[in-house]
Short mmCIF file of C-alpha atoms in Angstrom, two decimals:
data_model
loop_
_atom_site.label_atom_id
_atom_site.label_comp_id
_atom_site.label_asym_id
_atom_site.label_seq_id
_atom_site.Cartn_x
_atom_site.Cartn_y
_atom_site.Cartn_z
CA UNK D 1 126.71 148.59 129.29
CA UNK D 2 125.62 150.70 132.44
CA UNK D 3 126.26 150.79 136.18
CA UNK D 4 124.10 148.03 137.09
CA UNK D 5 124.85 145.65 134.06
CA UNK D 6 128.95 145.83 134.85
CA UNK D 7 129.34 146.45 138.57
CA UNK D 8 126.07 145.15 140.42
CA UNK D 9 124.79 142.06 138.07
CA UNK D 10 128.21 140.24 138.15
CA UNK D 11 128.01 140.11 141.87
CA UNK D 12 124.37 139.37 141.78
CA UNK D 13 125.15 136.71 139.86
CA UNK D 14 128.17 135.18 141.50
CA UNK D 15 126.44 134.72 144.40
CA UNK D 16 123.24 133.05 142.88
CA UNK D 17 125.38 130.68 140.44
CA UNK D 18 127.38 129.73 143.10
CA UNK D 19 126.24 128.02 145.86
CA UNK D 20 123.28 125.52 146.57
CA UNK D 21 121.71 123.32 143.48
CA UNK D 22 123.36 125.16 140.86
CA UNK D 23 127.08 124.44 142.46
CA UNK D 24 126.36 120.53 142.98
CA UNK D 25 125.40 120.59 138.93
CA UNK D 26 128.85 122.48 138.24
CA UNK D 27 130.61 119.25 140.17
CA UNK D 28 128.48 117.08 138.41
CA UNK D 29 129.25 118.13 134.93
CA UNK D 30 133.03 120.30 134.48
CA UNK D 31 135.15 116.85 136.07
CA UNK D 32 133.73 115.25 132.76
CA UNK D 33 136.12 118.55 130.75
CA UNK D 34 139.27 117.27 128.94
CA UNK D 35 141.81 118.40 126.54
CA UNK D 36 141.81 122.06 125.58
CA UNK D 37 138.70 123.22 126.66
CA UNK D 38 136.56 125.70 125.94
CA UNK D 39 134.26 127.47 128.41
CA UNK D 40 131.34 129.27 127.08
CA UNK D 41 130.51 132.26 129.38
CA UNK D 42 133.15 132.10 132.15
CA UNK D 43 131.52 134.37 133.93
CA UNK D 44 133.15 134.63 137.79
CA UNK D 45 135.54 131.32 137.22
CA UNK D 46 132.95 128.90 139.14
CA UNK D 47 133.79 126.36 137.88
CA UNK D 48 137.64 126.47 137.53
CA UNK D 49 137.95 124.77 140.85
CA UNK D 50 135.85 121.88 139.42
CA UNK D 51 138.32 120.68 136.14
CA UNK D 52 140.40 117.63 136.68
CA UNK D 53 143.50 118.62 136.63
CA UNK D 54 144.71 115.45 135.41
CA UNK D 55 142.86 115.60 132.24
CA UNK D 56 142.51 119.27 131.04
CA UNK D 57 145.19 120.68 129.13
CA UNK D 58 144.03 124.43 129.19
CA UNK D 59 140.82 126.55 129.48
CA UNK D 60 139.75 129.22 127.23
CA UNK D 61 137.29 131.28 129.24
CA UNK D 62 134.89 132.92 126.93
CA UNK D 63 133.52 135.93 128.58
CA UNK D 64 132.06 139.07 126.75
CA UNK D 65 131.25 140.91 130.06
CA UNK D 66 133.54 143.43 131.11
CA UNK D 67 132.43 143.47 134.65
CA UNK D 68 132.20 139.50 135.03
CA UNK D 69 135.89 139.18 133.35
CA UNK D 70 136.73 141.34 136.33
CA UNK D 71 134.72 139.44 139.12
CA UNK D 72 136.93 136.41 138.12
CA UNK D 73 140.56 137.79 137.94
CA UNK D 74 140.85 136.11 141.61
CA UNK D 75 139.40 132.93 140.24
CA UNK D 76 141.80 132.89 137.62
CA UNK D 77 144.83 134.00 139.04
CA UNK D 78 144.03 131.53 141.72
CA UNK D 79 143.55 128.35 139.60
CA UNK D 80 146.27 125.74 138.98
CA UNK D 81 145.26 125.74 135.45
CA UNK D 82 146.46 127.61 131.92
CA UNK D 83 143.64 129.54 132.02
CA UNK D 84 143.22 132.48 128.98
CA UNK D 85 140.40 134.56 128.59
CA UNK D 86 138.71 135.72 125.75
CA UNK D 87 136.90 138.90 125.66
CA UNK D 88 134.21 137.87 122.99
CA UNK D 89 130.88 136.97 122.28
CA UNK D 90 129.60 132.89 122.31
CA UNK D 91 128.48 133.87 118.64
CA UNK D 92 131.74 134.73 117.71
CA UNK D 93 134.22 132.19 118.94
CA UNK D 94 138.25 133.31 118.34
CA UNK D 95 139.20 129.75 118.02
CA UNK D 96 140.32 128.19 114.68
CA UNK D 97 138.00 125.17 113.37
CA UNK D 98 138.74 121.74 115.19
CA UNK D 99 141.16 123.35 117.95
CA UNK D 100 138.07 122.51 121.22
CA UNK D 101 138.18 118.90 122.92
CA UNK D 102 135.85 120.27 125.09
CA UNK D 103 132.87 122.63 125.35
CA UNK D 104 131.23 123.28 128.54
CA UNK D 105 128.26 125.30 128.76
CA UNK D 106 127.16 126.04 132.24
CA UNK D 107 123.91 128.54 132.85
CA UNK D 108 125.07 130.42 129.62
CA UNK D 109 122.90 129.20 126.83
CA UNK D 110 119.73 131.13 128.65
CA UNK D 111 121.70 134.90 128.25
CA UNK D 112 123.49 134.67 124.95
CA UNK D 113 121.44 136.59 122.39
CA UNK D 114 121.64 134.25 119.81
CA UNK D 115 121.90 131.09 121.16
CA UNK D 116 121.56 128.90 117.91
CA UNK D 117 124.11 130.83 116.71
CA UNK D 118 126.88 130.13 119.47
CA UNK D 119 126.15 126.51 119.13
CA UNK D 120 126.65 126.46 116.34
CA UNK D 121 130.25 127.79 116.37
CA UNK D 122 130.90 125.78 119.35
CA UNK D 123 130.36 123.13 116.79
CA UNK D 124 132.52 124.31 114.57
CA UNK D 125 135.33 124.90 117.22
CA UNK D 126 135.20 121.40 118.35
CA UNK D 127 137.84 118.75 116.85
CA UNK D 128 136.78 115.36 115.95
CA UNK D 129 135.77 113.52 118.81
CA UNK D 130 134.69 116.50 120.92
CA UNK D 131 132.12 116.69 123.22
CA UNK D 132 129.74 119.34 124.66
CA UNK D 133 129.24 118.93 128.41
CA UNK D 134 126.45 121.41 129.69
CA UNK D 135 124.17 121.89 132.70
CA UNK D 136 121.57 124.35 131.59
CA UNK D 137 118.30 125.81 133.16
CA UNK D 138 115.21 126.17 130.45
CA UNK D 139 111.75 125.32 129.74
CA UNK D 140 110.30 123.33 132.23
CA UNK D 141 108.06 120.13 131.10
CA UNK D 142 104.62 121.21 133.27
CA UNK D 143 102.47 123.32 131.63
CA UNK D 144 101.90 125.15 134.74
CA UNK D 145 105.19 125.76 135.16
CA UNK D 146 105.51 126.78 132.16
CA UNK D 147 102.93 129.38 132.65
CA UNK D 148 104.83 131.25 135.23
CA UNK D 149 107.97 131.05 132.63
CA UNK D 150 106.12 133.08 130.29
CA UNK D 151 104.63 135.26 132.74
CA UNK D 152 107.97 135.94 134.26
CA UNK D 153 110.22 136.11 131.79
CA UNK D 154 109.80 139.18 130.04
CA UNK D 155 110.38 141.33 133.66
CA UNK D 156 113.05 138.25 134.44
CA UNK D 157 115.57 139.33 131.18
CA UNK D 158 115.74 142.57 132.42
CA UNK D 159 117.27 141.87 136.31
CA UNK D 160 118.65 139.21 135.28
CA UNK D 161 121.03 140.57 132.48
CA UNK D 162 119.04 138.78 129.89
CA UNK D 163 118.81 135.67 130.66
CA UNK D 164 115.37 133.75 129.32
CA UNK D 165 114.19 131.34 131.48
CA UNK D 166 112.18 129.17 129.35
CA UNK D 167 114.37 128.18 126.39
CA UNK D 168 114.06 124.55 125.17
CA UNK D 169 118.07 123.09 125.99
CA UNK D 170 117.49 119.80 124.25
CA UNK D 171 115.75 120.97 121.41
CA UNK D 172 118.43 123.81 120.70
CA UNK D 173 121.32 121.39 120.56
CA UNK D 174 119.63 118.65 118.70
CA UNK D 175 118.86 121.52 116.07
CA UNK D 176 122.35 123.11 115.61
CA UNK D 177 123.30 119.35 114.77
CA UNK D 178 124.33 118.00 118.24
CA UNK D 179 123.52 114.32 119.17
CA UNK D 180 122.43 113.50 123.04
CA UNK D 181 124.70 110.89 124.31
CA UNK D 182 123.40 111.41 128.02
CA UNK D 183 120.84 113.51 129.62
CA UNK D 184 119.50 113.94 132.68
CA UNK D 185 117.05 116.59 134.12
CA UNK D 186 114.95 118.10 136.93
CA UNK D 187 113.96 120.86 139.30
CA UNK D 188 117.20 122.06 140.80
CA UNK D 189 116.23 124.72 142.82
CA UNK D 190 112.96 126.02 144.77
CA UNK D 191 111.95 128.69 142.24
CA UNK D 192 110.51 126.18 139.95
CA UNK D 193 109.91 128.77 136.84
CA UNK D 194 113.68 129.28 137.21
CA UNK D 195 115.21 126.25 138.22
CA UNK D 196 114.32 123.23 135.58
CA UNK D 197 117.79 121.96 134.65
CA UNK D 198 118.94 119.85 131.78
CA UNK D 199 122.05 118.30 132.06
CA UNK D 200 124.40 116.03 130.12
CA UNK D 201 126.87 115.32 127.35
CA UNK D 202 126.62 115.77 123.27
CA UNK D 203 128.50 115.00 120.55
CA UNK D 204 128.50 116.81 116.84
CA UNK D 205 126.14 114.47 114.48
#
């Protein structure tokens, strides 16, 4: 993966996930977790402080990154919670069908290669009455805004550890057969090509 993808973006990204907008939408959304849940890209365990401890039974921390797994061993061994990670891809889910009460996607669904794809095995990972909760950054309703999405994007994939800044969150779900229960969305952040957030909970159609 490289020097820079496994020892310097992990930290870059700890500290830009974790603090400001993007924190406040991680309280917003993870209390709403319950049952076994499954987190898609763990990343640094950001939002393991957030899960209501009352209502989660476990958290599977899906995490394909060597060097993120590693930036959140402290997170982990620090939570109060039956936390297990698994090193594999969001395309490729090591859960058996109908064994997820709970999906939560947090600032994942922009870096996953094929993102269709991991929805739609969260789908299939997801017992009956499951839900998706997500916060998720993506293409931004002004055209001008969306301008300096397409503009940026290309160089911002390759800092970023390929994340795409500009991918349409509502559209993806409703496509890999997800139904919108409740949405919200907005500019959560000052870099407004970067920081249009959907956010929200779904249910499989």
């Amino acid at each position: 993966m490289g020097l820079y993808a496994e020892r310097v973006l992990p930290h870059v990204i700890h500290v830009a996930c974790g603090s400001g907008e993007v924190r406040e939408q991680r309280e917003r959304v993870v209390p709403l977790a319950d049952g076994r849940v499954l987190e898609v890209g763990m990343g640094s365990g950001l939002n393991l402080p957030f899960y209501d401890r009352e209502r989660v039974e476990l958290v599977w921390g899906l995490e394909p990154s060597a060097g993120m797994r590693r930036k959140a061993e402290p997170a982990v061994a620090a939570a109060d919670l039956d936390v297990r990670v698994l090193d594999a891809p969001g395309e490729r889910i090591p859960l058996d069908d109908d064994s997820v009460d709970t999906a939560v996607l947090t600032y994942t669904l922009c870096s996953i290669a094929d993102w269709h794809a991991a929805l739609v095995e969260v789908r299939r990972v997801l017992a009956p009455g499951g839900k998706v909760v997500f916060s998720e950054h993506g293409l931004a309703p002004d055209e001008s805004v969306r301008r300096q999405q397409r503009r940026l994007n290309p160089a911002w994939k390759v800092v970023a550890g390929g994340c795409h800044i500009n991918r349409p969150i509502v559209d993806g779900l409703e496509r890999t057969g997800f139904r919108i229960d409740r949405v919200d969305a907005g500019y959560r952040g000052r870099l407004r090509a970067a920081a249009y957030t959907t956010w929200g909970v779904c249910t499989p159609r």
